[in-house]
Coordinates of C-alpha atoms and ligand atoms in Angstrom, one line a residue:
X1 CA 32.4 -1.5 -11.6
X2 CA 29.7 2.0 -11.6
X3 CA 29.8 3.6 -8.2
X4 CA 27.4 5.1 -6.5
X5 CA 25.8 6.8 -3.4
X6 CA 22.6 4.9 -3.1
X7 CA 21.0 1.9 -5.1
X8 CA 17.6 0.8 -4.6
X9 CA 16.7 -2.7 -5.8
X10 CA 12.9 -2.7 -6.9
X11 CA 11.4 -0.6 -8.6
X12 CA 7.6 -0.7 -7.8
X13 CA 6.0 1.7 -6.1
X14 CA 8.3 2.3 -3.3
X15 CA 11.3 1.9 -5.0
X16 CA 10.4 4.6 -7.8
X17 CA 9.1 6.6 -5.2
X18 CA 12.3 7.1 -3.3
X19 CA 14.2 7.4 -6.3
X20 CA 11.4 10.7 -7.1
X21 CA 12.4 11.8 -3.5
X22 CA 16.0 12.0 -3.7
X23 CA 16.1 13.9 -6.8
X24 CA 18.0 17.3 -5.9
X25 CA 20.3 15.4 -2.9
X26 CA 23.3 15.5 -4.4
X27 CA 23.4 11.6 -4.5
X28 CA 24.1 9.4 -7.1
X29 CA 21.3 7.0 -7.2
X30 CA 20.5 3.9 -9.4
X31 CA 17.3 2.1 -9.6
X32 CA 17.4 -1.5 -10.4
X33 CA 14.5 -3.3 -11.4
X34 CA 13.9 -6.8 -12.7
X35 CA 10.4 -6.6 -14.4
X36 CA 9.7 -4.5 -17.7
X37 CA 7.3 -1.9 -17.9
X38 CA 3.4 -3.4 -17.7
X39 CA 1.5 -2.7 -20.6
X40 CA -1.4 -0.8 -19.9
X41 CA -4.9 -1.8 -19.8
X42 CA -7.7 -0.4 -20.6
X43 CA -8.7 2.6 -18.0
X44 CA -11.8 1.2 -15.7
X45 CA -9.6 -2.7 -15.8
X46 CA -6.9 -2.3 -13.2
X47 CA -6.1 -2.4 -9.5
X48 CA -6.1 1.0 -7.7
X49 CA -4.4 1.9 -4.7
X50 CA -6.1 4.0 -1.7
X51 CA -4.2 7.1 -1.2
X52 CA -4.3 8.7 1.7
X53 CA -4.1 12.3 2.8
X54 CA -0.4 12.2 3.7
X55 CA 0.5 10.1 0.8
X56 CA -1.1 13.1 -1.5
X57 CA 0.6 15.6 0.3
X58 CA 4.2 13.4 0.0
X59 CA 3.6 12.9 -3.8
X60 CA 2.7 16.7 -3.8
X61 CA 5.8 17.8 -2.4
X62 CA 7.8 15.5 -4.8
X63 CA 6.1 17.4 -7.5
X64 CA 4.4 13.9 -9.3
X65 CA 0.7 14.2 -7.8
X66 CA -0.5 16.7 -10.6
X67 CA 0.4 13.7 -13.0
X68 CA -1.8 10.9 -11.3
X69 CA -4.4 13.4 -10.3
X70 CA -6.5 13.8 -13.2
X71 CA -7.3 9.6 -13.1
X72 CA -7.6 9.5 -9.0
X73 CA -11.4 9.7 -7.9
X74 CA -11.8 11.8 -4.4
X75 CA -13.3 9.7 -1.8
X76 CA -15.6 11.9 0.5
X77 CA -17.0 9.6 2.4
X78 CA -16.1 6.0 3.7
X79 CA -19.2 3.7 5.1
X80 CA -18.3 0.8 7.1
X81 CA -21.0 -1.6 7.6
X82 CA -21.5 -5.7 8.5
X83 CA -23.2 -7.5 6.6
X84 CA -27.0 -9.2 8.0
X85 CA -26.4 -6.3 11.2
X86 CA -27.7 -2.1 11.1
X87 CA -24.5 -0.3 12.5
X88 CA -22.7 1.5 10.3
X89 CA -19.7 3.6 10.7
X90 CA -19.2 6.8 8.8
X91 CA -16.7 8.6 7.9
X92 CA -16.6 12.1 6.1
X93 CA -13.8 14.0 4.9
X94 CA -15.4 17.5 6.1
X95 CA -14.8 16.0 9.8
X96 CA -11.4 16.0 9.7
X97 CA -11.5 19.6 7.6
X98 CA -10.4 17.8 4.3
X99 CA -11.9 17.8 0.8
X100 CA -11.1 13.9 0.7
X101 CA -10.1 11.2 3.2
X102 CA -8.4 9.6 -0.1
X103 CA -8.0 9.2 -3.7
X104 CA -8.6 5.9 -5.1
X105 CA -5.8 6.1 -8.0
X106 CA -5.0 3.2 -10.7
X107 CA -1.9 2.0 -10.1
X108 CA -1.1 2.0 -13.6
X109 CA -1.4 6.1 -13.2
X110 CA 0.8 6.0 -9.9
X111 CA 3.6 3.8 -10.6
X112 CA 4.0 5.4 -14.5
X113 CA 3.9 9.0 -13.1
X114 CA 7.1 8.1 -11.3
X115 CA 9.1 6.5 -13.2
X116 CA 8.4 9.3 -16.2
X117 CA 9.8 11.4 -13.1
X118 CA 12.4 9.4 -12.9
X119 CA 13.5 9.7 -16.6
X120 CA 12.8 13.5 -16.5
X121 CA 14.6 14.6 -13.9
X122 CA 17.9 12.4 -14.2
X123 CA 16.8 11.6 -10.1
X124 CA 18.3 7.8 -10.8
X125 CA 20.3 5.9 -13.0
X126 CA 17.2 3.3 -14.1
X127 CA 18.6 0.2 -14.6
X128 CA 15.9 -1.7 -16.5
X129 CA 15.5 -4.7 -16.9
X130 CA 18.1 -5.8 -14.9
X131 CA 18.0 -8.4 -11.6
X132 CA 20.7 -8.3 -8.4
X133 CA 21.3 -12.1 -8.1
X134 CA 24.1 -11.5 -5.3
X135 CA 25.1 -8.7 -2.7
X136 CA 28.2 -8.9 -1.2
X137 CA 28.7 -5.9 2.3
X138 CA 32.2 -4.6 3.2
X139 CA 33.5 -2.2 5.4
X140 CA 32.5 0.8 2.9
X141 CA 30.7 -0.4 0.3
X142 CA 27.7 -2.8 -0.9
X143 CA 28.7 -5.0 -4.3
X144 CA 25.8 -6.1 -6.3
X145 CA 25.7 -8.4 -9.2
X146 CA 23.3 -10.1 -11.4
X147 CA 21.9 -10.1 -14.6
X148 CA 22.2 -6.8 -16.9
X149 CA 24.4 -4.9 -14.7
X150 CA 27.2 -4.2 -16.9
X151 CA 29.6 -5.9 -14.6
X152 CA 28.5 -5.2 -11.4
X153 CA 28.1 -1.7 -9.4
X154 CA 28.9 -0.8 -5.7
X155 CA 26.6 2.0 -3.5
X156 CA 27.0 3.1 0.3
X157 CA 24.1 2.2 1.0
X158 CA 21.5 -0.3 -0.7
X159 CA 17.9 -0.1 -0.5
X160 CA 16.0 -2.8 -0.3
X161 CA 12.6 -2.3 -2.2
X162 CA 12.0 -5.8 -3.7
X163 CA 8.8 -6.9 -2.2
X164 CA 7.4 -9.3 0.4
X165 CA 9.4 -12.0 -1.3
X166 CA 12.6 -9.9 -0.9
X167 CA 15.2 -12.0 -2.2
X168 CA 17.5 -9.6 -0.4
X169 CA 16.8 -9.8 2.7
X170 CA 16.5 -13.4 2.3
X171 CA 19.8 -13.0 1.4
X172 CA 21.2 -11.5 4.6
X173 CA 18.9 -14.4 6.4
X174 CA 16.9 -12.0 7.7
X175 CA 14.1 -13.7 9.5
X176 CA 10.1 -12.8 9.0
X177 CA 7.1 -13.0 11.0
X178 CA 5.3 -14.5 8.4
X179 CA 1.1 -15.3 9.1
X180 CA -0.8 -16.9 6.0
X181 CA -4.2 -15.7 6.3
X182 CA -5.6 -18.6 3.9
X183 CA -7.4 -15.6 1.6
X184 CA -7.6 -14.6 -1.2
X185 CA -8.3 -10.6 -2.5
X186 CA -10.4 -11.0 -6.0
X187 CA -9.9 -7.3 -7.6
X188 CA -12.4 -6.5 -10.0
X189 CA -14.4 -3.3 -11.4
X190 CA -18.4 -3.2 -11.8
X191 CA -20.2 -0.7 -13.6
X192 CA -23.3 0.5 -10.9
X193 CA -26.7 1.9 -11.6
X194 CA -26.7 4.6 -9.0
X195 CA -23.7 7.8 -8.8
X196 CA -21.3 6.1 -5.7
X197 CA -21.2 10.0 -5.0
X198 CA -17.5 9.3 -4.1
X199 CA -18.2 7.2 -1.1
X200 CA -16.1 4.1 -0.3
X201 CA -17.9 1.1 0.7
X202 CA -16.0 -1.2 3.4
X203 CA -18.7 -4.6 3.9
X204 CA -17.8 -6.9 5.9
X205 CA -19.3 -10.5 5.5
X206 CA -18.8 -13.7 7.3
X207 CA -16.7 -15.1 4.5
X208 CA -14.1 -11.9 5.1
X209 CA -14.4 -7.6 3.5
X210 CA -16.1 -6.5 0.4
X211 CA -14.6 -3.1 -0.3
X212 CA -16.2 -0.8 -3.2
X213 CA -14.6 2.1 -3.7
X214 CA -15.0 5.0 -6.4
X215 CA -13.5 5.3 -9.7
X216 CA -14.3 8.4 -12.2
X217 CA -17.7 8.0 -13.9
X218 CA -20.5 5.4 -12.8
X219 CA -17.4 2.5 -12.2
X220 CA -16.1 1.6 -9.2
X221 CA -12.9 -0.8 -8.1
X222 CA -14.6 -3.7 -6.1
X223 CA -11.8 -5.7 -3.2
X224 CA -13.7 -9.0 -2.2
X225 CA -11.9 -10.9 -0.2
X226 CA -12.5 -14.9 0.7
X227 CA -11.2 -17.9 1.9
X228 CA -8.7 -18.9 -0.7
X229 CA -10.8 -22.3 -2.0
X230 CA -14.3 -19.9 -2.3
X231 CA -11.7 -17.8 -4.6
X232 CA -11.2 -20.4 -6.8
X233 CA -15.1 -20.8 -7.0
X234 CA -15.9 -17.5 -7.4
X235 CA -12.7 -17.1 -10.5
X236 CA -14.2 -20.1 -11.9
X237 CA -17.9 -18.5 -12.5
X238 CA -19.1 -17.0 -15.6
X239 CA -19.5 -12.6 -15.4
X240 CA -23.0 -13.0 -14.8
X241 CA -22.8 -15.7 -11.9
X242 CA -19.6 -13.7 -10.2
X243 CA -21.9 -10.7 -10.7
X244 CA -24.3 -12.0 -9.0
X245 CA -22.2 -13.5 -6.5
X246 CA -20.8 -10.0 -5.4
X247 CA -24.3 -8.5 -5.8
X248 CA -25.6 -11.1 -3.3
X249 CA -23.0 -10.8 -0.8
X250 CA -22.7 -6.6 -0.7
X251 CA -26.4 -5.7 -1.4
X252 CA -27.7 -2.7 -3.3
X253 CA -26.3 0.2 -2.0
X254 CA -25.3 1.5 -5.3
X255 CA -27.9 -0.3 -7.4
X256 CA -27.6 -2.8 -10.1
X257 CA -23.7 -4.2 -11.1
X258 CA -23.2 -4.7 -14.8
X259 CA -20.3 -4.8 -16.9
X260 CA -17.3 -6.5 -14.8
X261 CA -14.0 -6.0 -15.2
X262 CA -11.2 -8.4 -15.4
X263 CA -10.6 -10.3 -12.3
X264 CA -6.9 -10.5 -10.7
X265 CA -6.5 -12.4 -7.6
X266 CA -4.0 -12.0 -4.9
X267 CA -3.6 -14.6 -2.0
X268 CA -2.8 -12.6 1.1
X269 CA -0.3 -13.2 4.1
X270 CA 1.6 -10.6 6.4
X271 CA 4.7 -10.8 5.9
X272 CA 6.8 -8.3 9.2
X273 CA 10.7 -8.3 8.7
X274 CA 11.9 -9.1 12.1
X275 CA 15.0 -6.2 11.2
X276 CA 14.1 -3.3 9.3
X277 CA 18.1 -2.8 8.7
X278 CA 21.3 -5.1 7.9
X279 CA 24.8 -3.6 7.7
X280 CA 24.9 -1.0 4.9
X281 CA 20.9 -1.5 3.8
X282 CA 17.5 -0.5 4.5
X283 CA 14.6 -2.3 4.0
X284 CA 11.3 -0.7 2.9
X285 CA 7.7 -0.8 1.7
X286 CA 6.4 -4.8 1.2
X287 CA 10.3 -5.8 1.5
X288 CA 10.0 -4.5 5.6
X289 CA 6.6 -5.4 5.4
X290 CA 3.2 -6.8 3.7
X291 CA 0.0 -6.4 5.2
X292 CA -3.3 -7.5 4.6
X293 CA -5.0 -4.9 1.9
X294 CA -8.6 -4.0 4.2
X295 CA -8.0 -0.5 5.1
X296 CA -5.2 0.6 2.2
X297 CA -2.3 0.8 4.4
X298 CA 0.5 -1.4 3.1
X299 CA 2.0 1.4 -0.4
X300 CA 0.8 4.3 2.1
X301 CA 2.6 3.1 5.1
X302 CA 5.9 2.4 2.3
X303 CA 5.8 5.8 1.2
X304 CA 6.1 7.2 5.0
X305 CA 9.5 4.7 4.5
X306 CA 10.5 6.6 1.9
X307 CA 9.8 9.9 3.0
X308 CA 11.3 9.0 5.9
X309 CA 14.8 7.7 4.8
X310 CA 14.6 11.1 2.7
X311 CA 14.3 13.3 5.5
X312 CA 17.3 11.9 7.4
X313 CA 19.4 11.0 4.5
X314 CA 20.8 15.1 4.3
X315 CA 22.2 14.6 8.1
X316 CA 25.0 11.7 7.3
X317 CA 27.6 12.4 5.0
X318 CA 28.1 8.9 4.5
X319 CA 24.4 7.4 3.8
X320 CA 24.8 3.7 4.7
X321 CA 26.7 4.9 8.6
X322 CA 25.2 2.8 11.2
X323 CA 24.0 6.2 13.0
X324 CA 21.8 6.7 10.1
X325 CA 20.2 2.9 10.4
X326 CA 19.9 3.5 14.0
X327 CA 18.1 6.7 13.3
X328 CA 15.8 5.2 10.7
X329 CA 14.7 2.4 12.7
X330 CA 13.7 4.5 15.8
X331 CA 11.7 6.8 13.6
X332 CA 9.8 3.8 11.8
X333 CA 9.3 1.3 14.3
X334 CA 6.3 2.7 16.1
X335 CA 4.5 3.5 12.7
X336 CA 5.0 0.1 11.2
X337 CA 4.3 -1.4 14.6
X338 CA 1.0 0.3 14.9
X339 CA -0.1 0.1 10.9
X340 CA 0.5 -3.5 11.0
X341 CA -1.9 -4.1 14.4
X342 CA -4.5 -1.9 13.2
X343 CA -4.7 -3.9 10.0
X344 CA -4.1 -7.2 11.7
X345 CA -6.6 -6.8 14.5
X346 CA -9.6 -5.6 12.0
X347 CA -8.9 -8.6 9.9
X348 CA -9.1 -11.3 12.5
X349 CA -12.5 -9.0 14.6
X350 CA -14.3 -9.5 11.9
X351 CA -12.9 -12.6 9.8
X352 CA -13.8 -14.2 13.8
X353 CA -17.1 -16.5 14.0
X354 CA -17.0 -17.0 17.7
X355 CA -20.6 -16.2 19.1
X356 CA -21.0 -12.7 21.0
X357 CA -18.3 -10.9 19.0
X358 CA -21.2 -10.2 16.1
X359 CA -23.1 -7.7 19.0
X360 CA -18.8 -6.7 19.8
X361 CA -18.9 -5.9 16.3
X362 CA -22.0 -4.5 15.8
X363 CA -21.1 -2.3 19.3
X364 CA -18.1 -1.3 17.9
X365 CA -19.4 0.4 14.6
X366 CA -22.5 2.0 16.4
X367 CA -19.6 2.8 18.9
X368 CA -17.6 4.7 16.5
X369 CA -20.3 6.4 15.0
X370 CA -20.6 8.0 18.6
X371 CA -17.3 8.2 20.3
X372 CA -15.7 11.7 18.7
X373 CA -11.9 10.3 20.5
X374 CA -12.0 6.9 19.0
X375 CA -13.1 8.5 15.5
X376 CA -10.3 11.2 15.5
X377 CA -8.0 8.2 16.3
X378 CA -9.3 6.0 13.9
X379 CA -9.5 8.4 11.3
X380 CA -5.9 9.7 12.0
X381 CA -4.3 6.5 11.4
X382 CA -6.3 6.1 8.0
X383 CA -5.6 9.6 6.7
X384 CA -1.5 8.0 7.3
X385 CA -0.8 10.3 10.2
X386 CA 0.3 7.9 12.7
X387 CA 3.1 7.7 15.3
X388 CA 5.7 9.4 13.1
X389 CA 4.8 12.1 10.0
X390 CA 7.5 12.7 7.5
X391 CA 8.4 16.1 7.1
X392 CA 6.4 16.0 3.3
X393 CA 3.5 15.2 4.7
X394 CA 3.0 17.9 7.8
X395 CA 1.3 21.2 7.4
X396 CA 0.7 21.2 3.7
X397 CA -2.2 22.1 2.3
Ligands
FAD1 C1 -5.4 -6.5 -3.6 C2 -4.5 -5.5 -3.1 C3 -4.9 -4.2 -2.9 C4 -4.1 -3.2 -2.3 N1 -4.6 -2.0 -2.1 C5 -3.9 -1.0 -1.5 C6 -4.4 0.3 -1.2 O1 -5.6 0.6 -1.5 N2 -3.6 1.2 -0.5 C7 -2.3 0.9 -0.2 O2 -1.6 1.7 0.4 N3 -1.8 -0.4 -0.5 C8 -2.5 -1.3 -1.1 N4 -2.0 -2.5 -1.4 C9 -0.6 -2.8 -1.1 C10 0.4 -2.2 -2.1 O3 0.0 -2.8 -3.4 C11 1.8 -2.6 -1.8 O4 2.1 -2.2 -0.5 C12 2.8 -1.9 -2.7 O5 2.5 -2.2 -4.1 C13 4.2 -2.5 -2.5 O6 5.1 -1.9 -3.3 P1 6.7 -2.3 -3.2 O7 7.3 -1.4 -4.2 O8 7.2 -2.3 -1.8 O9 6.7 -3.8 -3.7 P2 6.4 -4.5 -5.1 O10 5.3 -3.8 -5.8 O11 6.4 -5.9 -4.8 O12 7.8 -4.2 -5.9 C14 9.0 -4.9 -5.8 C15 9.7 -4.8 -7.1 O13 11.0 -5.3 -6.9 C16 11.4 -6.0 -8.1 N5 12.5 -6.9 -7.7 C17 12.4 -8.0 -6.9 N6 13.5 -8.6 -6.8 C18 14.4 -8.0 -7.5 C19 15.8 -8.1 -7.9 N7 16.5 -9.1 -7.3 N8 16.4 -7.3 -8.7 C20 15.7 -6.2 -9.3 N9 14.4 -6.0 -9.0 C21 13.7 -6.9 -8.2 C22 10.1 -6.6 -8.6 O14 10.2 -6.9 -10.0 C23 9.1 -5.6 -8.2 O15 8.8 -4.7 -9.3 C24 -2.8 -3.5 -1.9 C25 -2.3 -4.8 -2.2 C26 -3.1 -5.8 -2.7 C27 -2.6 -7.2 -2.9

C-alpha cells in the first residue's frame, strides 16, 4: 500500500488546482482522477470559464496564469440588461481600479495549464486514469481502493474533489441540499458582426439569462439558459434556426451572429453539501457545492477552497487533525453561504413571472446603476472578494 500526506480524488479544475498549490509544502500528494485527458477541440468550440479578479491573482501566485493568459480575453465591461425593459446595469473594470473585472478563459486552456504544472513540478503523484471505488477512515489514516491503484494507497487526509455527484461523499452519507432548477445551460459560440469591445453581455429573458461574453477576435462564448424541454427544442434546430433563435431572444447589440459553434448542454441544479468535512476529509469545489452558472461563481468560489485549505495546511503537522477541519469550515462557511445566495436569489428574481417584480426588476438595475454602496458590494462579490480572501488573492497586483 503507497503512503501519503494528502490525496485528492478528482482531478478537474479544483482538484488540479490544489494539487498546483501545494507544490513546495513538503507533502506528499497524489491526484487521482477517473477520466482521461479531453482531446482538444478546435480553439473558438469550447466552454470557457469566467475568471475573476481573485481567481487571476490565485493562479498568479501559483505561477500557471502566464500559461492560460495568452487564450483568456479581458472583460472590461459587464452590461446587465432585461430583456422587453430600458435599465441597464453597468459595470466597468476602471471603477473598481482594475484593467478587467474577468477573463473569460477556455477551459481547455485552464484545466491543461495545470495539470502540465502538475507534471512539471513533481507537485502530485497523478494517478491517471484511475477511480477510488471504496474509502475506508481509521484513527490515522484514510484507505482508498478502486480501479488502477496498484493495490490501494492510504493519505492523512483525503480531498474530496469529485464533483456535484461526489461519489465520496455519498459514500460517507453525507446529505445535500439538493434544488433542480428544471434548466438547461446551452453553451455555444457565435461569430458577431460588430468588435464586443470586451464587454460581457448578461440578458435576461422571461424564459431564464442569455450571457455573451468575449473571446479573442470577433467570437464570443454565448450561455443561454432555458427551461429544460425549450432546450431540447432549441438542440433539435438546424444552425441557422438556433441562430436565429438566440438572435431573436438577445437582440443586436453586437450585430449579426454567423458561424455557430458546437452546442453542449448542461441541465442545472444546486447541489449544497450539508457538511463541508467528514472525519479525515475535506470536501471542495462542485463536491461541497454546485451552483447555478449566471454570474461565474461555482470554479471561482472552488478555487478560494483551494487556496484556502492551502493557506492553513502549513499550521497542522498532521493535515487531516480535526483542528484543521474545524479551522477550514469556519473560514469557508460564510463565503460559500453568501456565493450560493447571491447566485440563487438572482436566478429565481428574474426566472419569477409574478406581476410587479418586472418594475422590482427593472428598479433594481436602474437602482444599481445609481447606488455607488450597492455597486461596490455587488461588484466585490463578483471580482471573488467575499466574506473570506485567501491569502493568494489579497494585495497583489
Ligand atoms: C454551463 C456552465 C458554465 C460555467 N461557467 C462558469 C464560469 O464562468 N465561472 C465559474 O467560476 N464557474 C463556471 N461553471 C462552474 C464550473 O464549471 C465548476 O464549478 C467547476 O468545473 C467544478 O470543478 P470541480 O473540479 O469541482 O468538479 P468537476 O469538474 O466535476 O471534476 C470532478 C472530477 O472528479 C473525477 N472523479 C469523480 N469521481 C471520481 C472517482 N471516484 N475517482 C477518481 N476521479 C473521480 C471526475 O472524472 C472529474 O474529472 C460553469 C458550469 C457550467 C455547467
Amino acid at each position: 500500500m503507497n503512503d501519503y500526506d494528502l490525496a485528492i480524488v478528482g482531478g478537474g479544475l479544483v482538484g488540479a488546482s490544489l494539487a498546483v498549490a501545494l507544490h513546495g509544502s513538503g507533502l506528499r500528494v497524489a491526484l487521482i482522477e477517473a477520466a482521461a485527458p479531453p482531446v482538444a477541440d478546435a480553439a473558438w468550440d469550447e466552454r470557457c470559464i469566467g475568471l475573476n479578479e481573485a481567481t487571476r491573482r490565485i493562479f498568479d501566485s501559483l505561477g500557471v496564469w502566464g500559461a492560460m493568459r495568452g487564450d483568456a480575453e479581458a472583460i472590461a465591461a459587464t452590461h446587465v440588461s432585461e430583456q422587453g425593459r430600458f435599465g441597464v446595469a453597468r459595470f466597468h473594470a476602471s471603477e473598481a481600479g482594475l484593467d478587467a473585472l474577468g477573463y473569460n478563459t477556455p477551459l481547455r486552456s485552464i484545466h491543461g495549464s495545470l495539470l502540465q504544472r502538475v507534471r512539471d513540478s513533481g507537485a502530485a503523484i497523478l494517478l491517471c486514469p484511475a477511480r477510488v471505488d471504496e474509502v475506508q477512515v481509521d484513527g490515522e489514516h484514510v484507505h482508498l481502493h478502486g480501479t488502477a491503484l496498484d493495490g490501494g494507497l492510504r493519505a492523512r487526509l483525503l480531498v474530496a474533489a469529485d464533483g456535484a455527484r461526489s461519489p465520496i461523499r455519498q459514500s460517507f452519507g453525507i446529505a445535500t441540499e439538493a434544488h433542480d432548477y428544471a434548466q438547461t445551460a446551452i453553451v455555444s459560440s457565435v461569430r458577431t458582426q460588430r468588435e464586443h469591445a470586451g464587454i460581457a453581455h448578461e440578458r435576461f429573458t422571461p424564459d431564464g439569462p442569455i450571457a455573451v461574453l468575449p473571446r479573442p477576435g470577433r467570437v464570443c462564448t454565448v450561455v443561454w439558459t432555458v427551461p429544460t424541454d425549450v432546450a431540447e427544442r432549441l438542440l433539435a434546430l438546424s444552425e441557422a434556426a438556433f441562430l436565429q433563435a438566440l438572435q431573436a431572444a438577445f437582440g443586436h447589440r453586437l450585430g449579426q451572429f454567423s458561424a455557430l459553434g458546437r452546442r453542449g448542454a448542461y441541465p442545472l441544479t444546486r447541489v449544497l453539501s450539508t457538511r463541508l468535512v467528514a472525519e479525515r476529509t475535506v470536501f471542495v469545489g462542485n463536491a461541497a457545492q454546485t451552483l447555478h452558472p449566471v454570474v461565474a461563481q461555482g470554479f471561482n468560489l472552488g478555487l478560494r477552497d483551494v487556496a484556502t485549505l492551502a493557506d492553513l495546511l502549513p499550521d497542522y503537522s498532521d493535515p487531516g487533525c480535526a483542528a484543521l477541519l474545524h479551522a477550514y469550515v469556519d473560514r469557508r462557511r460564510d463565503d460559500r453561504r453568501q456565493a450560493a445566495d447571491f447566485t440563487d436569489g438572482l436566478v429565481r428574481l428574474f426566472s419569477n413571472r409574478v406581476p410587479g417584480l418586472g418594475e422590482l426588476r427593472h428598479f433594481g438595475l436602474s437602482a444599481l446603476n445609481l447606488s455607488g454602496p450597492l455597486k461596490r458590494r455587488m461588484l466585490q462579490r463578483s471580482l471573488g472578494f467575499g466574506a473570506h480572501t485567501p491569502a493568494a488573492a489579497r494585495d497583489r497586483a
